[in-house]
Coordinates of N, CA, C and O in Angstrom, one line a residue:
X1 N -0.9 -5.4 11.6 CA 0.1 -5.6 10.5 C -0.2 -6.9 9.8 O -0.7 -7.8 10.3
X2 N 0.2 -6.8 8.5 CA -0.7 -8.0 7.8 C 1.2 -8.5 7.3 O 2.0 -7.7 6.9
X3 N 1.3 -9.7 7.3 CA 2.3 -10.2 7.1 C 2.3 -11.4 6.0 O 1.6 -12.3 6.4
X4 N 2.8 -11.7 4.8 CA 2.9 -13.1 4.0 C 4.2 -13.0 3.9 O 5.0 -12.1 4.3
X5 N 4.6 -14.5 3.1 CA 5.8 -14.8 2.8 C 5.5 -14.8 1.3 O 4.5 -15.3 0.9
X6 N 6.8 -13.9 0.4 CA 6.3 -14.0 -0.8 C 8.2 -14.0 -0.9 O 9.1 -13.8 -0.1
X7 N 8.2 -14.3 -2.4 CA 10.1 -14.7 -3.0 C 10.1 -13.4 -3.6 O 9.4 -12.5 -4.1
X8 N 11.5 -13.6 -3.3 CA 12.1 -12.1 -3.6 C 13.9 -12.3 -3.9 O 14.7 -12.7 -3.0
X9 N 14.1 -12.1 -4.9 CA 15.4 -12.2 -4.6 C 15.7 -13.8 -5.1 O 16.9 -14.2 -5.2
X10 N 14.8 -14.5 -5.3 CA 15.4 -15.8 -5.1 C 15.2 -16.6 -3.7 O 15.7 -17.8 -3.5
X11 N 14.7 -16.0 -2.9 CA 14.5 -16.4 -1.9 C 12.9 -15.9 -1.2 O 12.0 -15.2 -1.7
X12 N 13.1 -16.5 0.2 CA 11.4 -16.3 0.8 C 11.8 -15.5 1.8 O 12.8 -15.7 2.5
X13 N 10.8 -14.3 1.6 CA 11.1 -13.1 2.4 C 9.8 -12.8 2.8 O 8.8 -13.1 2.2
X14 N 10.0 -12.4 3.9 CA 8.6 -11.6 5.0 C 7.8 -10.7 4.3 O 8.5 -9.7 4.4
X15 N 6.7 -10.4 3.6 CA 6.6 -9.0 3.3 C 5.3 -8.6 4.2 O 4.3 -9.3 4.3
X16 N 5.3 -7.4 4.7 CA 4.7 -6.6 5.9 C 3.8 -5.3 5.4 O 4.4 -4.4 4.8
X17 N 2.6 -5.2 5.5 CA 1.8 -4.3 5.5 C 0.8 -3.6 6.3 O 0.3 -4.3 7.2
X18 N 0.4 -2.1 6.2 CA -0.9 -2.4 7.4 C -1.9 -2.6 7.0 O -2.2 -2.3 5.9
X19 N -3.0 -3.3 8.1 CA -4.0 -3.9 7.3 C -5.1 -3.2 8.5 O -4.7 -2.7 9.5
X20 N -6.3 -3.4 8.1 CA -8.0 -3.4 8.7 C -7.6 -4.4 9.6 O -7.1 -5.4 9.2
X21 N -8.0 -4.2 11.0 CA -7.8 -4.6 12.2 C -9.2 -5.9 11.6 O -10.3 -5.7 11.1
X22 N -8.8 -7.1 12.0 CA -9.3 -8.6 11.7 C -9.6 -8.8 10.9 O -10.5 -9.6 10.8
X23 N -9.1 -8.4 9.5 CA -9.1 -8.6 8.3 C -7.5 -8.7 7.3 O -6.5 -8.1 7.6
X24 N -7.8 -9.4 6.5 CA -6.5 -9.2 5.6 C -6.4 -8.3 4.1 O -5.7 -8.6 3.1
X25 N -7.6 -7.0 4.4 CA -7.6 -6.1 3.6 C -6.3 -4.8 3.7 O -6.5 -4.2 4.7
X26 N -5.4 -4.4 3.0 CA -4.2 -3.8 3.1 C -4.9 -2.5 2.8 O -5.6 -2.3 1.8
X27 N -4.3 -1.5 4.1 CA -4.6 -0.2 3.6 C -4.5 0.0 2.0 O -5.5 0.4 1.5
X28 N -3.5 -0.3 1.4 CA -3.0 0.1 0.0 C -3.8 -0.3 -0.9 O -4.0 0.3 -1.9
X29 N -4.7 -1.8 -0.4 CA -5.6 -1.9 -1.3 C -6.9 -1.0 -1.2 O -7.5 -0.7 -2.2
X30 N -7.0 -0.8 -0.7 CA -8.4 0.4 -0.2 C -7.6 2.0 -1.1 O -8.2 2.8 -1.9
X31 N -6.4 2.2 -0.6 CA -6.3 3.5 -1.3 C -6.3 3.7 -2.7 O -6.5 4.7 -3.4
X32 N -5.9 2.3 -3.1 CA -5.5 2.0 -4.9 C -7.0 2.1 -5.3 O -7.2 2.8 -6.3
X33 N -8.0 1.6 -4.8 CA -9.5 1.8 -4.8 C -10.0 2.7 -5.1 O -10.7 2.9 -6.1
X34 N -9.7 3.4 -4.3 CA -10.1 5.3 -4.0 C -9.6 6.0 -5.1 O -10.2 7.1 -5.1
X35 N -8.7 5.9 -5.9 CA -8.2 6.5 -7.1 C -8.8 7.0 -8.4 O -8.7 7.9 -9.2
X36 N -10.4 5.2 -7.9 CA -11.4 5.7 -9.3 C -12.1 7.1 -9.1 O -12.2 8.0 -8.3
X37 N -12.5 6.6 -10.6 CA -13.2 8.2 -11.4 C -14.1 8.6 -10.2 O -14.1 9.8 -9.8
X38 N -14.9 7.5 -9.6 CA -16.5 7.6 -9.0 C -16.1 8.8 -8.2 O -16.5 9.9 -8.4
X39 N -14.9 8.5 -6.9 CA -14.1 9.0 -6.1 C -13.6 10.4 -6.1 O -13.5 11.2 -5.2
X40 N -13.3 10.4 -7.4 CA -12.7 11.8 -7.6 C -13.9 12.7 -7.6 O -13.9 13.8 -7.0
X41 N -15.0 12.0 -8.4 CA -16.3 12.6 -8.7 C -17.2 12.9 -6.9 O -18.2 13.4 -6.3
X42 N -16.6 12.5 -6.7 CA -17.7 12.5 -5.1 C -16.6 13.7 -4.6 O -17.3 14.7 -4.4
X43 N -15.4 14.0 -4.3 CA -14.5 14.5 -3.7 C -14.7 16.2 -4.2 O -14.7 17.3 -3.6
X44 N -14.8 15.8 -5.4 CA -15.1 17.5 -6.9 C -16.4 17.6 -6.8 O -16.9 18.3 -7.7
X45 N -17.3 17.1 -5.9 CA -18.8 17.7 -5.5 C -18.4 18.4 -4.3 O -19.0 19.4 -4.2
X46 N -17.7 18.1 -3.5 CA -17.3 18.2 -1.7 C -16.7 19.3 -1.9 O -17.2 20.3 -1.3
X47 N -15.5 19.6 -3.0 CA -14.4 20.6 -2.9 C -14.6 20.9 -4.2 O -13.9 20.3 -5.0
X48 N -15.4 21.9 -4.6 CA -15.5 22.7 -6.2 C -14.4 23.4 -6.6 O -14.1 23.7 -7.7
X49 N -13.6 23.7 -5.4 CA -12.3 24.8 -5.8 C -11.2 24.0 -6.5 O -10.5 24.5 -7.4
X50 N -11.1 22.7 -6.0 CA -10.0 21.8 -6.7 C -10.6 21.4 -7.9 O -11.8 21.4 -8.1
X51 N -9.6 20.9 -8.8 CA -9.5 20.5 -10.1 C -9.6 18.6 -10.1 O -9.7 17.8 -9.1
X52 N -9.5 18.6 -11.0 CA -9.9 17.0 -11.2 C -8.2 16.5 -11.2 O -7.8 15.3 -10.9
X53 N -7.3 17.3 -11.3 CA -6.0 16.5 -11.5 C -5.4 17.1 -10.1 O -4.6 16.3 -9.6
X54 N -5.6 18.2 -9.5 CA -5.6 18.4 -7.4 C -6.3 17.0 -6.9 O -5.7 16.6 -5.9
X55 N -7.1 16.3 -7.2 CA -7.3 15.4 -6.4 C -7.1 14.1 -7.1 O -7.5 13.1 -6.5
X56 N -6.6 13.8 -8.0 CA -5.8 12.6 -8.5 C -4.4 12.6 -7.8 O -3.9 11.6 -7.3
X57 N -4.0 13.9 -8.1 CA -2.9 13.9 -7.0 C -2.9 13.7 -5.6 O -2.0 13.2 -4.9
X58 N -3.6 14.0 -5.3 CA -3.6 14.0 -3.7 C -4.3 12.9 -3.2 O -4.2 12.6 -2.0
X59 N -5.2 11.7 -4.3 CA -5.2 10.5 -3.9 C -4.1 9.8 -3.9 O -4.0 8.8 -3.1
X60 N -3.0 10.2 -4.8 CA -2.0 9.0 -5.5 C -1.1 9.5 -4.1 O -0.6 8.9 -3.2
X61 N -1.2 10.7 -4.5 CA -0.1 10.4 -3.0 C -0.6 10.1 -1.5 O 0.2 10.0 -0.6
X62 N -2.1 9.8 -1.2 CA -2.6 9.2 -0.1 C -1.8 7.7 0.1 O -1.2 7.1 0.9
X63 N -2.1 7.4 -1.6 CA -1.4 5.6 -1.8 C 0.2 5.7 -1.9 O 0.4 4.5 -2.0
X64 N 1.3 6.3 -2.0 CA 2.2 6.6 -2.1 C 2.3 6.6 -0.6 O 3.0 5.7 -0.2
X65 N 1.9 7.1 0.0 CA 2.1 7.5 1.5 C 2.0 5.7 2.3 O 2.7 5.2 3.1
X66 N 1.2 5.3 2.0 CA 0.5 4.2 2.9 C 1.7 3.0 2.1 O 2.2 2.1 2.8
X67 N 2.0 3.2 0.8 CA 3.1 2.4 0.4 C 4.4 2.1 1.4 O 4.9 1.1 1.8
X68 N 4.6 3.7 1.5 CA 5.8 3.5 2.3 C 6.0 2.7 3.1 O 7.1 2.3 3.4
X69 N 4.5 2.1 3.9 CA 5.1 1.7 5.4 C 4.7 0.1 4.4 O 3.6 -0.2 4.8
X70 N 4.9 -0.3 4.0 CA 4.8 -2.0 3.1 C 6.5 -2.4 3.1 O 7.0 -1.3 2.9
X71 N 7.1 -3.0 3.2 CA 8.4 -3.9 3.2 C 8.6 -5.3 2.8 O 8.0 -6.3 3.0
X72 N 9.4 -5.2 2.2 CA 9.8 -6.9 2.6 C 11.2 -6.8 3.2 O 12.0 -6.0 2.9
X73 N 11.2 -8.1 4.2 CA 12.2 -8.1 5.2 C 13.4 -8.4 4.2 O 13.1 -8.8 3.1
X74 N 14.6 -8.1 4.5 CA 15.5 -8.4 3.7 C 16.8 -9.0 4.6 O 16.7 -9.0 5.8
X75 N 17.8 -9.4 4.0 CA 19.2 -9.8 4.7 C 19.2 -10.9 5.6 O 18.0 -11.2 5.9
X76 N 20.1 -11.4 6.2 CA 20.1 -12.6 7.3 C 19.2 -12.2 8.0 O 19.7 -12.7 9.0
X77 N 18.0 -11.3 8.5 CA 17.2 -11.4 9.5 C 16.3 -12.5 9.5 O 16.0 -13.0 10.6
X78 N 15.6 -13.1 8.0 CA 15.4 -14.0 7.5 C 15.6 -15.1 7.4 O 14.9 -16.1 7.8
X79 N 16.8 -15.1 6.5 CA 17.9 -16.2 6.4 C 19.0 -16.0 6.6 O 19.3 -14.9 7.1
X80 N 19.9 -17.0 6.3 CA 21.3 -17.3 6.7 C 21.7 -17.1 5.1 O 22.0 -17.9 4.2
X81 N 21.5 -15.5 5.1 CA 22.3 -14.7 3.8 C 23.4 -14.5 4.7 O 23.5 -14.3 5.9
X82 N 24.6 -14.6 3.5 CA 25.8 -13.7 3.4 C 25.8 -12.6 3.0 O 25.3 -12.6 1.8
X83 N 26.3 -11.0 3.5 CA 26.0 -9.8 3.5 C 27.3 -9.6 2.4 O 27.6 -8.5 1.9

């Protein structure tokens, strides 16, 4: 899990990602990657039946998916917010 402190809110909040085991490469950056043309173009050699916009979607939602698990901590878990 890849962790920084970035502001949020006006304040410094935890924000949490998953990352490449001994690196601080974030899945999300790797999938935002994979989105290029090159990618789509290697994927529409592999799978002739899909369309060029079947696999733009189904990259974006690879990165959509991997988004989900990203956060930033929020509320007194942090700090000494008032709820």
């Amino acid at each position: 899990i890849f962790t920084k402190t970035v502001q949020f809110a006006n304040k410094l909040r935890k924000f949490y990602s998953l990352k490449i085991k001994g690196t601080n490469i974030r899945l999300t950056d790797i999938a935002f990657f994979l989105e290029r043309d090159e990618v789509v173009n290697i994927v529409l050699k592999e799978y002739p039946e899909l369309s060029v916009t079947n696999i733009e979607a189904a990259l974006r939602a690879i990165t959509l998916i991997l988004t989900g698990f990203e956060c930033i901590e929020l509320g007194k878990f942090y700090e000494k917010d008032e709820l």
